[in-house]
XYZ file of C-alpha atoms in Angstrom:
458
model
C -10.719 -9.149 26.283
C -7.471 -9.576 24.366
C -7.349 -10.808 20.772
C -6.623 -14.384 19.670
C -5.714 -15.668 23.114
C -4.845 -19.134 21.744
C -2.397 -17.678 19.221
C -3.916 -19.320 16.142
C -3.320 -16.343 13.830
C 0.068 -15.723 12.259
C 1.624 -12.248 12.487
C 2.479 -12.204 8.767
C -0.852 -12.561 6.990
C -0.367 -14.729 3.894
C -3.920 -15.076 2.597
C -6.211 -14.278 -0.322
C -7.543 -10.943 0.932
C -7.914 -8.234 -1.727
C -8.528 -4.509 -1.396
C -12.036 -4.879 -2.816
C -11.151 -3.310 -6.154
C -10.099 -6.628 -7.664
C -11.119 -10.229 -7.045
C -9.114 -12.182 -4.444
C -6.465 -14.516 -5.835
C -6.638 -17.960 -4.169
C -3.575 -19.249 -2.373
C -1.327 -21.704 -4.177
C -0.008 -24.918 -2.601
C 3.292 -23.156 -1.828
C 1.424 -20.632 0.319
C -0.465 -23.313 2.198
C 2.868 -25.032 2.796
C 4.393 -21.756 4.008
C 1.577 -21.191 6.499
C 1.790 -24.786 7.716
C 5.535 -24.472 8.294
C 4.988 -21.203 10.149
C 2.460 -22.811 12.475
C 4.836 -25.707 13.128
C 7.637 -23.270 13.904
C 5.371 -21.328 16.277
C 4.560 -24.502 18.206
C 8.194 -25.558 18.459
C 9.638 -22.138 19.254
C 7.014 -21.268 21.858
C 7.697 -24.549 23.649
C 11.454 -23.983 23.488
C 11.156 -20.479 24.926
C 8.537 -21.405 27.514
C 6.025 -18.949 26.067
C 2.430 -19.280 24.984
C 1.897 -19.282 21.221
C 0.193 -15.911 21.471
C 3.031 -14.344 23.453
C 5.564 -15.633 20.949
C 3.607 -14.563 17.868
C 3.033 -11.053 19.197
C 6.797 -10.682 19.670
C 9.283 -9.899 16.922
C 10.530 -13.484 17.219
C 7.114 -14.691 16.083
C 7.285 -12.539 12.963
C 10.878 -13.652 12.325
C 9.945 -17.324 12.625
C 7.015 -16.836 10.253
C 9.134 -15.110 7.605
C 11.826 -17.781 7.912
C 9.172 -20.448 7.359
C 8.077 -18.602 4.226
C 11.710 -18.597 3.026
C 11.820 -22.356 3.451
C 8.599 -22.950 1.538
C 9.527 -20.602 -1.292
C 13.007 -22.097 -1.630
C 11.493 -25.592 -1.822
C 9.326 -24.318 -4.697
C 12.354 -22.844 -6.493
C 11.413 -19.236 -5.769
C 14.735 -17.801 -4.656
C 14.971 -14.460 -6.500
C 14.200 -12.702 -3.244
C 14.113 -13.719 0.393
C 13.681 -12.412 3.929
C 17.163 -11.693 5.253
C 16.894 -12.878 8.851
C 19.220 -15.020 10.952
C 17.717 -18.349 11.974
C 18.424 -17.573 15.623
C 16.052 -14.583 15.506
C 13.117 -16.993 15.656
C 14.127 -18.003 19.195
C 15.740 -14.785 20.413
C 13.264 -11.971 20.998
C 15.942 -9.324 21.471
C 17.776 -10.287 18.280
C 14.479 -10.363 16.371
C 13.545 -6.941 17.718
C 16.859 -5.549 16.498
C 16.285 -6.973 13.015
C 12.598 -6.292 12.597
C 12.210 -3.274 14.877
C 11.397 0.307 13.982
C 14.169 2.587 12.805
C 12.870 4.383 9.702
C 10.384 7.195 9.173
C 7.404 5.353 7.703
C 5.024 7.423 5.614
C 2.223 5.347 4.089
C 0.959 7.295 1.085
C -2.031 5.023 0.502
C -4.254 4.261 3.461
C -8.019 3.844 3.674
C -10.786 4.387 6.157
C -14.414 3.381 5.698
C -17.225 5.798 6.468
C -19.902 4.988 9.030
C -22.352 3.658 6.440
C -19.905 0.948 5.344
C -18.023 -0.074 8.484
C -20.426 -2.879 9.381
C -20.033 -4.518 5.974
C -16.308 -4.976 6.616
C -16.252 -5.730 10.323
C -14.358 -2.484 10.862
C -14.475 -0.248 13.882
C -14.363 3.511 13.948
C -11.572 6.018 14.407
C -10.242 4.440 17.612
C -9.781 1.086 15.867
C -8.149 2.825 12.911
C -5.664 4.581 15.186
C -4.858 1.328 16.990
C -4.345 -0.696 13.799
C -2.265 1.915 11.993
C -0.387 3.828 14.683
C -0.158 1.451 17.655
C 0.010 -1.979 16.057
C 2.330 -0.832 13.275
C 5.416 1.353 12.948
C 3.606 3.773 10.624
C 4.385 7.401 11.479
C 2.160 9.165 8.934
C -0.514 8.143 6.464
C -2.458 9.624 3.581
C -6.160 8.755 3.511
C -7.096 7.915 -0.048
C -10.289 7.084 -1.914
C -11.815 4.481 -4.188
C -13.764 5.291 -7.371
C -17.467 5.820 -6.823
C -20.528 7.674 -7.913
C -21.070 10.772 -5.850
C -24.103 9.356 -4.057
C -22.432 6.074 -3.053
C -19.038 6.952 -1.591
C -17.212 4.668 0.833
C -15.673 7.662 2.544
C -17.211 11.078 1.893
C -14.694 13.905 2.020
C -16.398 15.324 5.121
C -15.823 12.060 7.009
C -12.227 11.855 5.796
C -11.641 15.369 7.068
C -13.352 14.388 10.313
C -10.942 11.515 10.833
C -8.035 13.841 10.069
C -9.423 16.385 12.537
C -9.811 13.812 15.319
C -6.251 12.622 14.900
C -4.935 16.164 14.482
C -6.700 17.225 17.681
C -4.294 15.082 19.586
C -1.703 17.477 20.990
C 1.016 18.450 18.508
C -0.052 15.699 16.114
C 0.636 15.627 12.403
C -0.271 12.122 11.425
C -2.764 12.254 8.546
C -3.041 13.932 5.176
C -6.059 13.486 2.909
C -6.720 13.169 -0.793
C -9.581 14.612 -2.745
C -11.321 12.128 -5.028
C -11.890 13.481 -8.522
C -13.353 11.526 -11.415
C -13.167 14.184 -14.147
C -15.523 12.173 -16.377
C -18.271 12.401 -13.736
C -20.470 15.521 -13.675
C -19.749 17.734 -10.685
C -16.338 16.417 -9.725
C -14.309 19.029 -11.592
C -16.348 21.751 -9.932
C -15.466 20.284 -6.533
C -11.737 20.936 -6.915
C -11.970 24.502 -5.585
C -13.600 23.304 -2.361
C -11.205 20.362 -2.034
C -8.336 22.830 -2.007
C -9.817 25.729 -0.029
C -12.168 24.029 2.435
C -10.734 20.540 2.863
C -7.038 21.400 2.347
C -6.329 18.178 0.432
C -2.710 17.285 -0.255
C -3.380 15.602 -3.601
C -6.091 14.594 -6.038
C -6.873 10.904 -6.557
C -8.353 9.588 -9.796
C -9.030 6.274 -11.516
C -8.508 6.410 -15.254
C -10.238 3.068 -15.919
C -13.375 4.234 -14.133
C -16.334 6.137 -15.512
C -20.000 6.414 -14.549
C -20.859 4.794 -17.884
C -18.047 2.221 -17.669
C -15.729 4.166 -19.995
C -12.418 5.458 -18.650
C -10.043 8.111 -19.944
C -6.373 8.884 -20.430
C -4.723 11.665 -18.467
C -3.688 13.044 -21.850
C -7.350 13.376 -22.920
C -8.937 16.802 -22.686
C -10.710 16.004 -19.400
C -7.499 14.703 -17.878
C -5.563 17.785 -18.908
C -8.309 20.095 -17.625
C -8.296 18.303 -14.268
C -4.549 18.791 -13.897
C -4.673 22.407 -15.017
C -7.445 23.067 -12.503
C -5.439 21.378 -9.752
C -2.402 23.521 -10.562
C -4.510 26.673 -10.524
C -5.524 26.037 -6.890
C -2.062 24.999 -5.733
C -2.400 21.203 -5.853
C 0.765 19.681 -7.314
C 0.271 15.971 -6.541
C -1.890 13.803 -8.781
C -2.401 10.230 -7.575
C -3.663 7.882 -10.255
C -4.709 4.241 -9.947
C -2.898 2.231 -12.616
C -2.833 -1.526 -12.862
C -5.012 -3.754 -10.649
C -7.583 -3.567 -13.463
C -11.266 -3.814 -12.617
C -12.009 -6.004 -15.660
C -11.735 -5.965 -19.437
C -13.968 -2.951 -20.045
C -11.824 0.099 -20.780
C -8.760 -2.009 -19.920
C -6.475 0.170 -21.991
C -7.087 3.061 -19.602
C -5.837 0.992 -16.673
C -2.349 0.842 -18.196
C 0.417 3.397 -17.746
C 0.584 4.292 -21.451
C -0.274 7.945 -20.738
C 1.961 8.545 -17.715
C 5.191 9.590 -19.411
C 3.486 11.989 -21.818
C 1.410 13.731 -19.156
C 4.380 13.997 -16.797
C 6.479 15.606 -19.526
C 3.598 17.997 -20.260
C 3.409 19.103 -16.596
C 6.963 19.018 -15.176
C 5.887 20.955 -12.058
C 3.321 18.294 -11.061
C 4.122 15.007 -9.308
C 2.392 11.909 -10.675
C 2.061 9.191 -8.057
C 1.240 5.977 -9.910
C -0.705 3.874 -7.429
C 0.108 0.160 -7.555
C 2.895 1.052 -10.037
C 0.791 -0.433 -12.840
C 1.008 -3.950 -11.382
C -1.454 -6.483 -12.823
C -2.222 -9.263 -10.373
C -3.079 -11.818 -13.074
C 0.124 -11.428 -15.116
C 3.503 -12.522 -13.803
C 6.238 -9.903 -13.528
C 9.722 -10.765 -14.749
C 12.748 -8.890 -16.101
C 11.941 -5.631 -17.875
C 10.197 -6.320 -21.187
C 9.737 -3.116 -23.228
C 7.239 -4.855 -25.524
C 4.733 -5.563 -22.763
C 1.542 -3.497 -23.022
C 0.612 -3.429 -19.327
C 2.052 -4.037 -15.876
C 5.067 -2.357 -14.326
C 6.930 -2.627 -17.633
C 4.411 -0.312 -19.309
C 5.060 2.312 -16.635
C 8.801 2.089 -17.185
C 8.477 2.210 -20.970
C 6.120 5.186 -20.836
C 8.579 7.167 -18.728
C 11.552 6.231 -20.887
C 9.744 6.951 -24.160
C 8.941 10.409 -22.831
C 12.657 10.991 -22.232
C 12.196 11.437 -18.488
C 14.495 8.763 -17.088
C 15.432 8.430 -13.440
C 14.517 11.018 -10.847
C 11.608 12.472 -12.807
C 8.215 13.627 -11.566
C 6.816 10.075 -11.870
C 6.652 7.854 -8.785
C 5.763 4.181 -8.472
C 3.689 3.388 -5.369
C 3.527 -0.051 -3.744
C 0.068 -0.194 -2.107
C -1.471 -3.681 -2.546
C 1.356 -4.427 -4.979
C 3.834 -5.237 -2.217
C 1.204 -7.166 -0.311
C 0.579 -9.356 -3.362
C 4.296 -9.664 -4.100
C 4.837 -11.141 -0.636
C 3.322 -14.282 -2.195
C 6.138 -14.593 -4.762
C 9.688 -13.459 -3.911
C 10.805 -13.779 -7.546
C 8.199 -11.280 -8.709
C 8.910 -9.116 -5.674
C 12.573 -8.913 -6.638
C 11.721 -8.038 -10.230
C 9.153 -5.354 -9.419
C 11.126 -3.564 -6.705
C 14.363 -4.062 -8.632
C 12.934 -2.676 -11.880
C 11.311 0.341 -10.275
C 14.515 1.351 -8.497
C 16.644 0.661 -11.575
C 14.523 2.561 -14.086
C 12.622 5.206 -12.112
C 15.317 5.848 -9.512
C 15.908 5.282 -5.795
C 13.987 8.447 -4.996
C 10.927 7.530 -7.050
C 9.481 4.493 -5.278
C 6.905 5.179 -2.565
C 5.616 3.117 0.349
C 1.918 2.385 0.510
C 0.027 -0.440 2.189
C -3.588 -0.031 0.995
C -4.604 -0.754 4.558
C -6.983 -0.864 6.352
C -8.270 -3.547 3.934
C -5.348 -5.763 5.001
C -5.642 -4.983 8.690
C -2.676 -3.430 10.412
C 0.151 -2.834 7.901
C 2.815 -4.043 10.344
C 3.308 -7.386 8.602
C 3.901 -5.644 5.284
C 6.410 -3.361 6.999
C 8.283 -6.241 8.644
C 8.411 -8.182 5.396
C 9.734 -5.207 3.414
C 12.168 -4.289 6.181
C 13.840 -7.704 5.827
C 13.377 -8.326 2.090
C 16.504 -8.795 0.022
C 17.034 -9.342 -3.696
C 19.261 -12.351 -4.324
C 22.834 -11.774 -5.462
C 21.974 -13.829 -8.566
C 19.233 -11.379 -9.552
C 21.394 -8.392 -8.663
C 24.151 -9.620 -10.976
C 21.931 -10.923 -13.775
C 19.462 -8.036 -13.996
C 21.403 -5.123 -12.552
C 19.133 -4.681 -9.532
C 20.304 -2.774 -6.487
C 20.700 -4.523 -3.156
C 18.108 -3.603 -0.538
C 20.230 -1.493 1.806
C 19.015 0.284 4.970
C 19.256 3.614 3.124
C 17.226 2.391 0.153
C 14.551 0.965 2.432
C 14.433 4.214 4.405
C 13.938 6.193 1.211
C 11.110 3.956 0.036
C 9.507 3.711 3.475
C 9.152 7.441 3.918
C 11.884 9.818 2.834
C 10.765 9.804 -0.811
C 7.139 10.411 0.109
C 8.129 13.195 2.490
C 9.872 14.976 -0.354
C 6.833 14.633 -2.633
C 4.495 16.018 0.032
C 6.902 18.697 1.232
C 7.351 17.344 4.753
C 10.184 18.174 7.122
C 10.909 14.687 8.453
C 12.922 15.896 11.422
C 10.145 18.235 12.519
C 7.378 15.666 11.937
C 9.307 13.026 13.876
C 10.023 15.392 16.758
C 6.370 16.356 17.071
C 5.161 12.770 16.719
C 7.366 11.569 19.565
C 5.608 13.973 21.934
C 2.016 13.708 20.709
C -0.678 11.564 22.281
C -0.151 8.738 19.815
C 3.581 8.761 20.467
C 2.999 8.535 24.213
C 0.374 5.824 23.777
C 2.729 3.839 21.561
C 5.493 4.019 24.161
C 3.164 2.682 26.868
C 1.294 0.178 24.691
C 1.147 -3.501 25.632
C 0.845 -4.992 22.134
C -2.439 -6.715 21.323
C -2.674 -6.908 17.512
C -5.579 -8.872 16.068
C -3.769 -10.144 12.921
C -7.021 -9.863 10.941
C -7.778 -8.587 7.443
C -10.979 -6.871 6.315
C -11.092 -7.018 2.525
C -12.936 -9.801 0.648
C -11.216 -13.203 0.748
C -13.287 -15.133 -1.795
C -14.782 -14.323 -5.160
C -18.267 -14.672 -3.670
C -17.462 -12.082 -0.977
C -15.972 -9.804 -3.627
C -19.086 -10.016 -5.821
C -21.420 -9.374 -2.877
C -19.379 -6.323 -1.927
C -19.401 -5.042 -5.482
C -23.172 -5.546 -5.731
C -23.656 -3.627 -2.487
C -21.591 -0.832 -3.995
C -23.726 -0.606 -7.117
C -21.489 -2.971 -9.127
C -18.695 -0.431 -8.973
C -15.094 -1.245 -7.963
C -14.296 -1.301 -4.283
């Protein structure tokens, strides 16, 4: 049975879903207006084209019409710092919409998630087959890195053995190279530092992932603390050169200082041969982002200031990653323009990485389509010195930058992917996306999930 046969779900999911690490943020009136306009457009455009709502919304024209409706709602609310650059006619011309919103970049999602068997039922998630469909068939994603959330060792969402199992299943597909995996390390938790040898030798992880605000006793750490330095030195000793660190999206007030990017510049200067991938780019969902403010003590500005105070500047070994951040910024084009604009301006065009934080948000295709068409207004470009969103810049953020960090040969990966089982399945696929999300949507759902996870984030 096919999904949503009546076409009641929009292809661009503007809702309150969170990734489970932080409480959902309720929709504002402007978002309700945007969704209402999108539904009205779907009714009108489907009738005009002689299509069912579902057939329209599954097409690129459905996504185009939805994004154009969001433009209208945001403009009416005075939010014009960014917008989705789509011709109005794309909403009623499937071929034109496909040209504008269709796949043309190498997309490497450096922050994806999968839930182990013990947790799938709590989220309404399926197994590996559903994961492959959502990520590789219903989206233009070419490669993904499976990441982790903070947890006590006995209560993991995705044990490393299951992560490796997912990677093995996908890699078993002929000539496939679709998934890399992280190794979760909380250096302030007994046993995790000792695991690094096995993460490198047995599990062949491509990076370590840590959460500096987290600790088994509620106390976090700075990467510049002794335990942080020892973790990085141990990683280097076994050949791991990528350290992924959750910054921003704070779990609460306890140990809040460790959620900020205050330590990033110093640790990156200390280890110039290590890449520091700053997950969420330090974004704080409860504090509005604007032009760069060097006095701000958190948010994206604290990341920028930390890098600049360390004398690193553009093109350093510090990278800002957009997982969950972009998804939240889709709710406010002014903030979206500031965050993307600031990261490119101050860290460099090669130092912004694509991540979706899916599968919490369902298939990442809507995030991809929104970013593929997003443009910073000429007013903001002139006033704040932000770069225009060009095809080359988008291609770098979507995948070329991440490929460089992870040492991938994009041409070789793309050639192999076109001929693997997923590539063949994608070419023959009759699209049937579900347009669902799986993270908590209300504070009550978030608190129940946290309680089930031992009152830990995630």
